[in-house]
Coordinates of C-alpha atoms in Angstrom, one line a residue:
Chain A
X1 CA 68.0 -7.4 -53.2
X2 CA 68.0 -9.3 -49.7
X3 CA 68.5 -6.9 -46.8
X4 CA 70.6 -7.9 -44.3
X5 CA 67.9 -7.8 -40.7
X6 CA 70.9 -6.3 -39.3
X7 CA 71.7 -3.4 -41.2
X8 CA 68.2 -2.7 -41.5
X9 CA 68.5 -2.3 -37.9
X10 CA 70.7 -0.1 -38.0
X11 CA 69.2 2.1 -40.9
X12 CA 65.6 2.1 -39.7
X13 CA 64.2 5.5 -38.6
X14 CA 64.3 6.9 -34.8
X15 CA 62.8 10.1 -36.6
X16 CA 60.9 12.3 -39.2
X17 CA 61.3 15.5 -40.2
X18 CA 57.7 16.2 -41.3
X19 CA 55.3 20.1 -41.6
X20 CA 52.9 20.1 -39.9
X21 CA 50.5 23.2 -38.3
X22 CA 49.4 24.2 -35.1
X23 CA 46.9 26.8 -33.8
X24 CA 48.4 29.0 -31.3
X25 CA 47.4 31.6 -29.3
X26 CA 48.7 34.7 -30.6
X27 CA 49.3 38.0 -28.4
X28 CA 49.1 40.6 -30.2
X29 CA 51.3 43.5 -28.8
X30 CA 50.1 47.3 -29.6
X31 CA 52.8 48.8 -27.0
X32 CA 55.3 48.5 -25.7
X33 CA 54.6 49.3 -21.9
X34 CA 55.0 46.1 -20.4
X35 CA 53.4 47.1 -17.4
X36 CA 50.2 47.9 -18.9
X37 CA 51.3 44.6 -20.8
X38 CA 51.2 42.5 -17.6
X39 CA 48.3 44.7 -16.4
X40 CA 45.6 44.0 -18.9
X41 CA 47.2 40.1 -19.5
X42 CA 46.4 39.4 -15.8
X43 CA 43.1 40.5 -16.4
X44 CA 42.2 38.1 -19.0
X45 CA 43.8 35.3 -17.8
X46 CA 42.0 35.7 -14.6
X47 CA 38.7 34.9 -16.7
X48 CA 40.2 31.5 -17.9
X49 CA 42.4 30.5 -15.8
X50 CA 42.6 26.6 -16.7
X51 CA 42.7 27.8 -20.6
X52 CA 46.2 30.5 -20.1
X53 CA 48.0 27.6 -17.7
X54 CA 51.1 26.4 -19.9
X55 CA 49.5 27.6 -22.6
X56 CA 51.9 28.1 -25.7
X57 CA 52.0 31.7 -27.0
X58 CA 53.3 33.6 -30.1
X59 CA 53.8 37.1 -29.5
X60 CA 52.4 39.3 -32.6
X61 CA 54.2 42.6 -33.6
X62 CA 52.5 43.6 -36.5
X63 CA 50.4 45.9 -35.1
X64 CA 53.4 47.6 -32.8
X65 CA 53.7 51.2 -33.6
X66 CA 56.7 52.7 -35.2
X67 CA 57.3 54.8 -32.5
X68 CA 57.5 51.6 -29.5
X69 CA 60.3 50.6 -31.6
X70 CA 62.4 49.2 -28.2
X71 CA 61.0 46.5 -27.1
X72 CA 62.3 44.8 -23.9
X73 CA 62.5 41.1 -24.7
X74 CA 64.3 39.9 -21.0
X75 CA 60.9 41.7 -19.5
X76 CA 58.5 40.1 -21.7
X77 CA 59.6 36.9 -21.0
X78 CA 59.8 37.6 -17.4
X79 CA 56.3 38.9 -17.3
X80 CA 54.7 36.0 -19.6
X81 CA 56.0 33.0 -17.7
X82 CA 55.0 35.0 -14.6
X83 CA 51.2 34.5 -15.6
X84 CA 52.4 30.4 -16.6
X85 CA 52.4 31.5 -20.2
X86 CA 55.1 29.6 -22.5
X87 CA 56.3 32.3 -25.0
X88 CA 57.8 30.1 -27.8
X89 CA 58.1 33.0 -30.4
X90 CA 57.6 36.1 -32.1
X91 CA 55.7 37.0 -35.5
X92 CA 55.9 40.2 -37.1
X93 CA 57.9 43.3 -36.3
X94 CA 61.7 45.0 -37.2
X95 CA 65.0 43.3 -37.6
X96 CA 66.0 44.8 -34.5
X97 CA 63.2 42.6 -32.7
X98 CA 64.1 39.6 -34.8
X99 CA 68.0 39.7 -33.6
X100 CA 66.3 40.5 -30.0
X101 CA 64.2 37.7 -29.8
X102 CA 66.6 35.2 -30.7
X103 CA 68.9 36.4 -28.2
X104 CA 66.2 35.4 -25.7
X105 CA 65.7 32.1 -27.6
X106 CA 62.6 32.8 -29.1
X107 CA 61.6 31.9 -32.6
X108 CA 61.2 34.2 -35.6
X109 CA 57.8 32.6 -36.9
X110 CA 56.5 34.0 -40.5
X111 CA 53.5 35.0 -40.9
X112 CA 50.8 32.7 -41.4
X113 CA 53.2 29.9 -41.5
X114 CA 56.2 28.3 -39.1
X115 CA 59.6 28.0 -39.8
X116 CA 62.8 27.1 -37.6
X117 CA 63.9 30.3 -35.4
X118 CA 67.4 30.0 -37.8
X119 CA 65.5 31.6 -40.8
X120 CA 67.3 34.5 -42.1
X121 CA 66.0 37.5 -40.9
X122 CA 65.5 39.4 -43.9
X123 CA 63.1 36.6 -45.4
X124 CA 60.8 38.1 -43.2
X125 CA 60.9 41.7 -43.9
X126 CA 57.3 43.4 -43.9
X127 CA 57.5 43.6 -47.5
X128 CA 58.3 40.1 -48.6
X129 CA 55.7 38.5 -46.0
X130 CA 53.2 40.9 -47.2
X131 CA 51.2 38.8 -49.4
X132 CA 48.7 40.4 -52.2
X133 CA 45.1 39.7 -50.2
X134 CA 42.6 37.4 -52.3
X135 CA 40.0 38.9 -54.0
X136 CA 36.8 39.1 -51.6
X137 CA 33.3 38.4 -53.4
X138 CA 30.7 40.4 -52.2
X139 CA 27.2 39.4 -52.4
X140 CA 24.4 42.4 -52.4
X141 CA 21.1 40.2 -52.7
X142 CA 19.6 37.3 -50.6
X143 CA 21.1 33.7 -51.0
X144 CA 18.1 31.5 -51.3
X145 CA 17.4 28.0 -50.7
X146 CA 18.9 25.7 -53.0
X147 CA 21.5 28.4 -53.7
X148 CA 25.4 28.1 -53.5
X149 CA 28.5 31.0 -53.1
X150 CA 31.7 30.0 -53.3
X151 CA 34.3 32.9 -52.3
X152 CA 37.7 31.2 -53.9
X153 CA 40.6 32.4 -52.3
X154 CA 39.3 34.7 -50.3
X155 CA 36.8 36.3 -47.8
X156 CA 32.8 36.3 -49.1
X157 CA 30.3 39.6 -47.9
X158 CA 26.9 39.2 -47.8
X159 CA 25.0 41.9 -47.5
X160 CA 21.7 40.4 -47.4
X161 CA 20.2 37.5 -45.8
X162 CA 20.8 33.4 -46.4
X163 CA 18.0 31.7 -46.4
X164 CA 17.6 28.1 -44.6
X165 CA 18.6 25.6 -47.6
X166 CA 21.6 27.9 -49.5
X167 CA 25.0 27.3 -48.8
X168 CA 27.7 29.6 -48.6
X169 CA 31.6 29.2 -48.9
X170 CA 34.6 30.7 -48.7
X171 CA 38.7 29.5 -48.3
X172 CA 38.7 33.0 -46.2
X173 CA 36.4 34.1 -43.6
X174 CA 32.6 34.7 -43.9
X175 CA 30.8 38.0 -43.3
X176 CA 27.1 38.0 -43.5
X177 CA 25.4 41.5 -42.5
X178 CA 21.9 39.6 -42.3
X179 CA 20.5 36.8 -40.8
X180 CA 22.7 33.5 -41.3
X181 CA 19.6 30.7 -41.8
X182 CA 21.6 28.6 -43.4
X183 CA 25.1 27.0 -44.4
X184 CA 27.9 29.0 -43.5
X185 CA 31.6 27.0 -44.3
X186 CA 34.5 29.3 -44.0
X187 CA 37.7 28.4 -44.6
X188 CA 37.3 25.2 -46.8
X189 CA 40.5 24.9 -48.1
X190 CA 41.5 24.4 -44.5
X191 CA 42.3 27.4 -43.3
X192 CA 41.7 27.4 -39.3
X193 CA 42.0 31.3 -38.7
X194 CA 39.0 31.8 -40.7
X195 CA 35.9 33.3 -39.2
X196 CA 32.1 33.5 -39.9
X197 CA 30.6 36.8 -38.3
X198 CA 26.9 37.2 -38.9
X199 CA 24.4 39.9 -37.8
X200 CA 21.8 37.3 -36.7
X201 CA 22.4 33.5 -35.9
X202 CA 19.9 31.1 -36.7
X203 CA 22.2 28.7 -39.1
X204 CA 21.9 25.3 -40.3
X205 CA 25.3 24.7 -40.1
X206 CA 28.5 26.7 -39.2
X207 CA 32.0 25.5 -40.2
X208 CA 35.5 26.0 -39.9
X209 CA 37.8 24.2 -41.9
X210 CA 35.9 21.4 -41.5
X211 CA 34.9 21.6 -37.7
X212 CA 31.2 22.6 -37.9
X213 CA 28.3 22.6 -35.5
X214 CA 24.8 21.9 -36.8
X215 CA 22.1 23.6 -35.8
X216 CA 20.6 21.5 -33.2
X217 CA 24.1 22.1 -31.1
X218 CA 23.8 25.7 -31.6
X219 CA 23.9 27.1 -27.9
X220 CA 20.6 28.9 -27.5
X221 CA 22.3 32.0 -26.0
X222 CA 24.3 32.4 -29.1
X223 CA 20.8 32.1 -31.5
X224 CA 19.7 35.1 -33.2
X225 CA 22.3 37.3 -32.0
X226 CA 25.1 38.9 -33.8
X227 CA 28.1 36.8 -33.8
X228 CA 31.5 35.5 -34.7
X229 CA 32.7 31.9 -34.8
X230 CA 36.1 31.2 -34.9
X231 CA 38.1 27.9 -34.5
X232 CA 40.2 27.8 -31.3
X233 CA 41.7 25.2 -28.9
X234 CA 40.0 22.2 -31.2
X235 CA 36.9 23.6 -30.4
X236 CA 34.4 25.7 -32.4
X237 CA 33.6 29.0 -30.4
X238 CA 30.6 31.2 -30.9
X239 CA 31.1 34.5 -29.3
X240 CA 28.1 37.1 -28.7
X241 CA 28.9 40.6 -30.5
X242 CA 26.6 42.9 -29.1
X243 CA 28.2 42.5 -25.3
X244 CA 30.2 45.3 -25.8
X245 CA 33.9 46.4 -25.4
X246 CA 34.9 42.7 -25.3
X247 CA 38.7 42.6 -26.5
X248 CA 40.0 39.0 -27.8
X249 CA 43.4 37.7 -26.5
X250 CA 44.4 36.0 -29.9
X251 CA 44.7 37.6 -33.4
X252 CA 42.1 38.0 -35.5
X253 CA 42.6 37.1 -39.1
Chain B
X1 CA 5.8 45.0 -75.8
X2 CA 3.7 43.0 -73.2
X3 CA 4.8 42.4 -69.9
X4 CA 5.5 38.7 -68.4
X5 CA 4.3 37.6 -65.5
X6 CA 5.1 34.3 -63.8
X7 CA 2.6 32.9 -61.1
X8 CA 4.6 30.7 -59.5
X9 CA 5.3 29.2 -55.7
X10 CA 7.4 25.3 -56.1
X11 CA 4.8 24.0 -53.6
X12 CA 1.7 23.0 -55.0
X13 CA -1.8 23.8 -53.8
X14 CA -1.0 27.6 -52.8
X15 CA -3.3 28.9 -55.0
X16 CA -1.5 29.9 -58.1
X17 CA -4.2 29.1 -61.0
X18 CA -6.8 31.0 -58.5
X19 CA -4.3 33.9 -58.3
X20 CA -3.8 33.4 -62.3
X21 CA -6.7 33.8 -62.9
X22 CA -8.0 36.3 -60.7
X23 CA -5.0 39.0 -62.0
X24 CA -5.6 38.2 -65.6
X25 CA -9.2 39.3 -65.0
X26 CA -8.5 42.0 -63.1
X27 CA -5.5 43.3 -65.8
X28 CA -8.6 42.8 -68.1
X29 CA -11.0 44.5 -66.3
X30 CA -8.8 47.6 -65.8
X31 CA -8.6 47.6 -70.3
X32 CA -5.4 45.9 -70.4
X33 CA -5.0 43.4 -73.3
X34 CA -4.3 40.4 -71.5
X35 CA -3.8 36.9 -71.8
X36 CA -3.4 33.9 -69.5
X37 CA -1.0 30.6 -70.5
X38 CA -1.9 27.6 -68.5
X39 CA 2.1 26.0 -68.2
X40 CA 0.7 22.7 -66.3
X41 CA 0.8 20.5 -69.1
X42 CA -0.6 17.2 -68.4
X43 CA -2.8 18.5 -65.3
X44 CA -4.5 21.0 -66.6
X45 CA -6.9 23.6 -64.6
X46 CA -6.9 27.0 -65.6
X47 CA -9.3 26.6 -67.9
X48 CA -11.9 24.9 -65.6
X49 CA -11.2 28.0 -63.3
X50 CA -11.9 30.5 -66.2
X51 CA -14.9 28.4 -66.9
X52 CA -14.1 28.0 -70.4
X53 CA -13.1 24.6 -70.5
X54 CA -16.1 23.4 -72.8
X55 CA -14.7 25.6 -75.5
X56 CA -10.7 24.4 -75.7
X57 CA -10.1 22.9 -79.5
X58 CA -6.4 23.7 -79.7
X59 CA -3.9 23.9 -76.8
X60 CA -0.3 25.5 -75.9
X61 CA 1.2 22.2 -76.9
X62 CA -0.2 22.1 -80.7
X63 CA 0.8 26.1 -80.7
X64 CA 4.4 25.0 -79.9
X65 CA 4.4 22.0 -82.1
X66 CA 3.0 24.4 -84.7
X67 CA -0.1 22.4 -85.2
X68 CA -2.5 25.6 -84.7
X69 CA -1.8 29.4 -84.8
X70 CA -2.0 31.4 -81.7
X71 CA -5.4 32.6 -83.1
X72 CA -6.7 29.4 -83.4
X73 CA -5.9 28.4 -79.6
X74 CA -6.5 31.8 -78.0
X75 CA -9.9 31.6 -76.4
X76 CA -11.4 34.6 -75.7
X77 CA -13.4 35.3 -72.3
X78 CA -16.9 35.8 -72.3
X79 CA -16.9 38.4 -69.1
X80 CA -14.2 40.3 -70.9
X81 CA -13.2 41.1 -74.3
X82 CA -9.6 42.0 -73.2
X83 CA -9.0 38.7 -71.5
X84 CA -7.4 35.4 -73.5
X85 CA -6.7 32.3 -72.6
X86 CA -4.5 29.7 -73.7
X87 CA -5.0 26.5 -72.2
X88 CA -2.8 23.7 -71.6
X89 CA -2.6 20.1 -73.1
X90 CA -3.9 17.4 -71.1
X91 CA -3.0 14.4 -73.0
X92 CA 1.0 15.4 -73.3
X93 CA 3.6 15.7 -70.9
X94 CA 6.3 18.7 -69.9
X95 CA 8.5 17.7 -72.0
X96 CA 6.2 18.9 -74.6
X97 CA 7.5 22.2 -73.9
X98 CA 10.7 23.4 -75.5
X99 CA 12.8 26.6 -74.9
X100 CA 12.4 27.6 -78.1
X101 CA 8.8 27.2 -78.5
X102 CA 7.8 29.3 -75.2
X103 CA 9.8 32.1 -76.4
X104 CA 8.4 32.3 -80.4
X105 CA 4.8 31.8 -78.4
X106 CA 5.3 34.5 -75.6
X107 CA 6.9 36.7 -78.8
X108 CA 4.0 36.6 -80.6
X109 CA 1.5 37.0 -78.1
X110 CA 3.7 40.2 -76.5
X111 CA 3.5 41.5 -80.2
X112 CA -0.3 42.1 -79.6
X113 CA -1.2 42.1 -75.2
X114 CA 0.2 44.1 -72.8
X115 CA 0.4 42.0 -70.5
X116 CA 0.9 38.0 -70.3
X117 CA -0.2 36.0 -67.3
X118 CA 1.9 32.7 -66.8
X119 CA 0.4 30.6 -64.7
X120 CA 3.0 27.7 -63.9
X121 CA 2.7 24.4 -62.4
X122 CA 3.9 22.9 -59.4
X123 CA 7.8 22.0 -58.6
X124 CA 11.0 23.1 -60.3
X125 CA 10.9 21.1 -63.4
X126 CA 10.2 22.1 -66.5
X127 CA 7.4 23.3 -66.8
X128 CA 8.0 25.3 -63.6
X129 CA 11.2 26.7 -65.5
X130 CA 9.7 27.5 -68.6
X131 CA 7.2 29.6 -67.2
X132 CA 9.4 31.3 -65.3
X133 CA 12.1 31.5 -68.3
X134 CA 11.0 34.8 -70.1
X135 CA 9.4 36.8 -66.9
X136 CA 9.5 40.1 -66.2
X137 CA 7.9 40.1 -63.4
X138 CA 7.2 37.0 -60.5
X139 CA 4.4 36.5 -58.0
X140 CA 5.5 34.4 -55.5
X141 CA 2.2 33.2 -54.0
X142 CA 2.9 31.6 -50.4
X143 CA 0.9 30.7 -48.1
X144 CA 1.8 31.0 -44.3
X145 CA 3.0 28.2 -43.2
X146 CA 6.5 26.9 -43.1
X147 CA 7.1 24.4 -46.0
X148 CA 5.2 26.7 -48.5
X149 CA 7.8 29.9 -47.1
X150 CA 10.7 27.5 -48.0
X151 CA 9.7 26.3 -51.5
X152 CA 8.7 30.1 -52.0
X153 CA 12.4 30.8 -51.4
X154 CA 14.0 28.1 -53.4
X155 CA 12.3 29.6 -56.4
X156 CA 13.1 33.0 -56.0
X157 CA 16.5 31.2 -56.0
X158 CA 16.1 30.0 -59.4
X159 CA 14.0 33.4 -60.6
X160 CA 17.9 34.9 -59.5
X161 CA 19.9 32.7 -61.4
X162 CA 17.9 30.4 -64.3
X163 CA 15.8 33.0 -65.9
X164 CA 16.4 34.8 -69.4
X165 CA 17.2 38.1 -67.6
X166 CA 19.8 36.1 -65.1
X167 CA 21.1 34.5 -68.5
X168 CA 22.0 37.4 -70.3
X169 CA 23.0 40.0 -66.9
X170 CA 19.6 42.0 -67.8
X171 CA 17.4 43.6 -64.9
X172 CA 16.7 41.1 -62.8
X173 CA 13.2 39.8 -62.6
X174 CA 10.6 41.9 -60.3
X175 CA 9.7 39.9 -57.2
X176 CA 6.6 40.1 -55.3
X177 CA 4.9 38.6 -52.8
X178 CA 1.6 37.2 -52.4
X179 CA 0.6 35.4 -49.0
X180 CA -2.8 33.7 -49.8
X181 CA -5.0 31.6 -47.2
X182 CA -4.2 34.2 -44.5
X183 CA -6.3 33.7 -41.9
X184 CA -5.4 36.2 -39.0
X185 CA -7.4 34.3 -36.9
X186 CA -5.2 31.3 -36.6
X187 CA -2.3 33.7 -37.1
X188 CA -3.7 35.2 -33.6
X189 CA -3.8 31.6 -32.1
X190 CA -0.2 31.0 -32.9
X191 CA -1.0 28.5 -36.0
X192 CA 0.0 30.2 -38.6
X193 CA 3.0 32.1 -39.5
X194 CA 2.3 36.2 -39.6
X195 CA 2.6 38.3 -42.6
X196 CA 5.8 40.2 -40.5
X197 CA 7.0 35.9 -40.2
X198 CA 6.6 35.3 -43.6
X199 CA 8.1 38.8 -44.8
X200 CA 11.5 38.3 -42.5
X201 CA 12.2 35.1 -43.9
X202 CA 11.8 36.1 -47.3
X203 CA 12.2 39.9 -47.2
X204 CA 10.4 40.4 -50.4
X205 CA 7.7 43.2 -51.6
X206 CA 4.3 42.6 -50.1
X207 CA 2.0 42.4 -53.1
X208 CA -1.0 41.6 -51.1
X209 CA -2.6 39.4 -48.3
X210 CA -5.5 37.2 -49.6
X211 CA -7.6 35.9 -46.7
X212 CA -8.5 32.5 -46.7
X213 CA -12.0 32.2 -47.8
X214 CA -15.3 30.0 -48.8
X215 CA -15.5 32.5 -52.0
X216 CA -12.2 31.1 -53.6
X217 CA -13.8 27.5 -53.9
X218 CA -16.8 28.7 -54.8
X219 CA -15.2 30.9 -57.7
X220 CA -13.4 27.8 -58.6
X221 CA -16.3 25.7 -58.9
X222 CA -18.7 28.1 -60.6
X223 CA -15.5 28.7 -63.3
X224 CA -15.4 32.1 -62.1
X225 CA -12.6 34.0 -61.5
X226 CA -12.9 35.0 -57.7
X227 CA -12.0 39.1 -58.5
X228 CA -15.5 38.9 -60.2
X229 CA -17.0 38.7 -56.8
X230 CA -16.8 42.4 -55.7
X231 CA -18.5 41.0 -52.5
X232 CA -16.2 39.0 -51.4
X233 CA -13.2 39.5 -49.1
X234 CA -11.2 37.3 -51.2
X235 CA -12.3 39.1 -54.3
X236 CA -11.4 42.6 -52.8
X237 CA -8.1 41.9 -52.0
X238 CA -7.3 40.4 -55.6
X239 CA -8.6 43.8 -56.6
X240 CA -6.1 45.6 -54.5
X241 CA -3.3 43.3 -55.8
X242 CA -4.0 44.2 -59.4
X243 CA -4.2 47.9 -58.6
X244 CA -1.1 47.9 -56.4
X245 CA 0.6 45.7 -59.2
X246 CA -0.9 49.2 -61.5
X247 CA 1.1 51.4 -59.2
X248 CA -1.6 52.7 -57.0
X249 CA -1.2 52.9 -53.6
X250 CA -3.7 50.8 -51.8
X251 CA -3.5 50.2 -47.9
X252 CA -3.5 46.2 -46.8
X253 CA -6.6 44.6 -45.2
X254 CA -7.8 41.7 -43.7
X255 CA -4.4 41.1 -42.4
X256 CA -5.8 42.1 -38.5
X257 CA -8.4 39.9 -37.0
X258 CA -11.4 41.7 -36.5
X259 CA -14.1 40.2 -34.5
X260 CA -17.2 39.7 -36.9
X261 CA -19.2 42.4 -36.9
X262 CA -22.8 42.9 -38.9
X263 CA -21.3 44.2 -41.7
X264 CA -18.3 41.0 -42.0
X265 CA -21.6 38.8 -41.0
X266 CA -23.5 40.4 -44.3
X267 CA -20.7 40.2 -46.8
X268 CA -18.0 38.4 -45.4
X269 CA -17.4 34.8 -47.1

């Protein structure tokens, strides 16, 4: 059937509607003192200041305990745009801080996943988000060269060593309480909160959801030291373990 | 019920016939009922090493193909009356070696040793994984340096996983290592990897160190096994292995360098 130029005009699209998923950093809230909030924010910030400017934030509950139960949105707000932060929403936590935080216009996000602010509430209960964790393989020998693990759904341990020339995979994250000499991919199916932690660097290859570094671009300060790699800000980060008390401003998976 | 032993490495050139060899005599020597199957069909050596390679009529090929008996094949060593050996074809290829016929062959000759020596070629093909197929036990022999430590560790890979005892979830094969050519010399000058090098990448049980020596190639030429020369440093430390394979505990040497004194000057090789 001819279409008429005009109407086709008129019907073309100014718009999608499409899913799509973004990294964020995630706060993760474990009181509900906002001036030892602000306090300890200011801090990190202060380290990386270009990285926190306008950066976009979701603010974690999960971990809140029962008894902060009150948590003063208007002052959160206040103190995270203070520091340039853009609070866009919440993840985790009571009904009472859902209804709160869309007072304040902030998102209800679920967990692991976004959805629009208008989401019921109780859709995101504890117990209906809580999903049933994937089986984790664990691995108590060496993975030698020419070897392959493949942890489906879940998180792979390896208690042992992998040798230069095995490969090891997991959708989850990666744990390798040995020395990492070769392939580590975590988070395969595409999962960008994965992590690979390892006792002793010296990989091949490291790899989140498809980001990986080979060896030769393996900084030398990170080699042969207990690590974790993690995917942030489109960029594959390799942070030293063993300096201690080091506290992470995003959520771990 | 013999034991299986697998002498195996995937790089070639490591010494794995010497090392063959050299246990085989020494299980021997120590009474144990012992034979030694040369897997390297098509390039055969073992027998040239044993010295007995004027007096091969049938081979492991003609066994499998049940052209001969085991009897008939089995040639028994002139130094010792426990030893056997059971040389390979050279006019055939790998493929000449079946699943099947390893396992009736290492049956029957379990039946009657107590231990049986496998001394396995080169690679990871065939032959390479038949030897290895029905082990109970597996010496890895490596020699420092880096390609050799790599090739050791892709076939402890497949000792994991393609093995009879993988295959049917028994106790996993024994692993052990053997680092041959050591010379702590060159170690000390940075040119070789260390025994602690070699041992981190592959974190396995140190069988034994064998130094790098002029007695190994002159064992091979003479078609003696090396362990026969008590003199030797070589020979010494293939005794060691076989005891500490035995169960005794006997301290590493000739893993420090030591400067050459009169006594190293007198017997060393």
């Amino acid at each position: 059937m001819p279409v008429n130029p005009r109407e086709q005009t008129a019907h073309s699209a100014v718009m999608e509607l499409k899913g799509g998923s973004i990294t964020l950093p995630v706060l993760k809230l474990l009181s509900s003192d906002m001036q030892r909030v602000q306090d300890q924010l200011k801090l990190k910030i202060h380290q990386a200041p270009a990285f926190f400017h306008n950066a976009h934030i979701v603010v974690d509950l999960h971990d809140l305990a029962a008894g902060h139960g009150d948590l003063d949105f208007p002052a959160l707000l206040g103190l995270l745009r203070n520091l340039t932060l853009i609070p866009i929403g919440i993840r985790g936590g009571n009904e009472q801080h859902h209804r709160a935080a869309q007072a304040v216009g902030l998102a209800v996000l679920a967990d692991g996943s976004y959805e629009a602010g208008t989401s019921p509430p109780a859709r995101l209960s504890p117990q209906g988000a809580a999903k049933a964790p994937a089986p984790s393989r664990l691995i108590d020998h060496p993975v030698r060269s020419g070897q392959r693990v493949y942890a489906a759904g879940g998180d792979l341990i390896i208690l042992s060593q992998v040798s230069p020339g095995a490969e090891i995979m997991a959708d989850g994250n990666i744990h390798i309480y040995g020395t990492l000499r070769g392939r580590a991919l975590a988070g395969v199916k595409g999962d960008q909160q994965s992590r690979i932690f390892c006792m002793d660097l010296q990989a091949e290859l490291v790899s989140i959801a498809g980001h990986y570094r080979i060896s030769e671009n393996l900084d030398d300060s990170a080699r042969g030291k207990p690590v974790q790699i993690y995917f942030l800000n489109d960029s594959l980060m390799i942070e030293d373990l063993s300096i201690p008390a080091r506290q992470t401003h995003h959520g771990r998976t | 019920m013999a034991r299986i032993i697998v002498v195996t490495s995937g790089k070639g050139g490591v010494g794995k016939t010497t090392t063959s060899a050299a246990i085989a005599m020494g299980l021997a020597k120590k009474g144990h009922r012992t034979a030694v199957i040369d897997f390297d069909v098509g390039l055969r050596n073992l027998d040239l090493i044993m010295g007995c390679e004027r007096r091969v009529v049938y081979d492991f090929v003609n066994v499998i193909n049940e052209e001969a008996s085991i009897n008939q094949a089995l040639i028994r060593d002139k130094r010792s009356e426990n030893l056997f050996i059971l040389p390979a074809s050279q006019t055939r290829d790998k493929d000449s070696l079946t699943k099947e016929g390893v396992g009736r062959v290492l049956g029957a000759l379990s039946e009657t040793f107590d231990y049986v020596v496998c001394d396995s070629p080169a690679g990871i093909e065939k032959g390479a994984t038949l030897a290895m197929y029905y082990a109970d036990d597996a010496i890895i022999v490596t020699n420092p340096e880096v390609s050799s430590v790599r090739d050791s560790d892709r076939m402890l890979g497949i000792l994991a996983s393609k093995s009879r005892r993988a295959e049917t979830a028994a106790e996993p094969i024994k692993e052990y290592l053997l680092l041959t050519r050591y010379s702590p010399e060159r170690v000390r000058l940075g040119e070789m990897l260390s025994v602690n090098d070699v041992q981190e990448i592959l974190s396995l049980h140190l069988l034994g160190v064998i130094p790098d020596s002029k007695a190994v190639l002159n064992a091979s030429n003479a078609g003696t096994p090396v362990i026969l020369d008590d003199k030797s440093d070589a020979g010494q430390a293939y005794a060691d292995v076989v005891a500490r394979y035995l169960g005794e505990e006997v301290p590493h040497r000739f893993i420090e360098f030591q400067k050459r004194t009169l006594f190293g000057r007198l017997f060393g090789g």
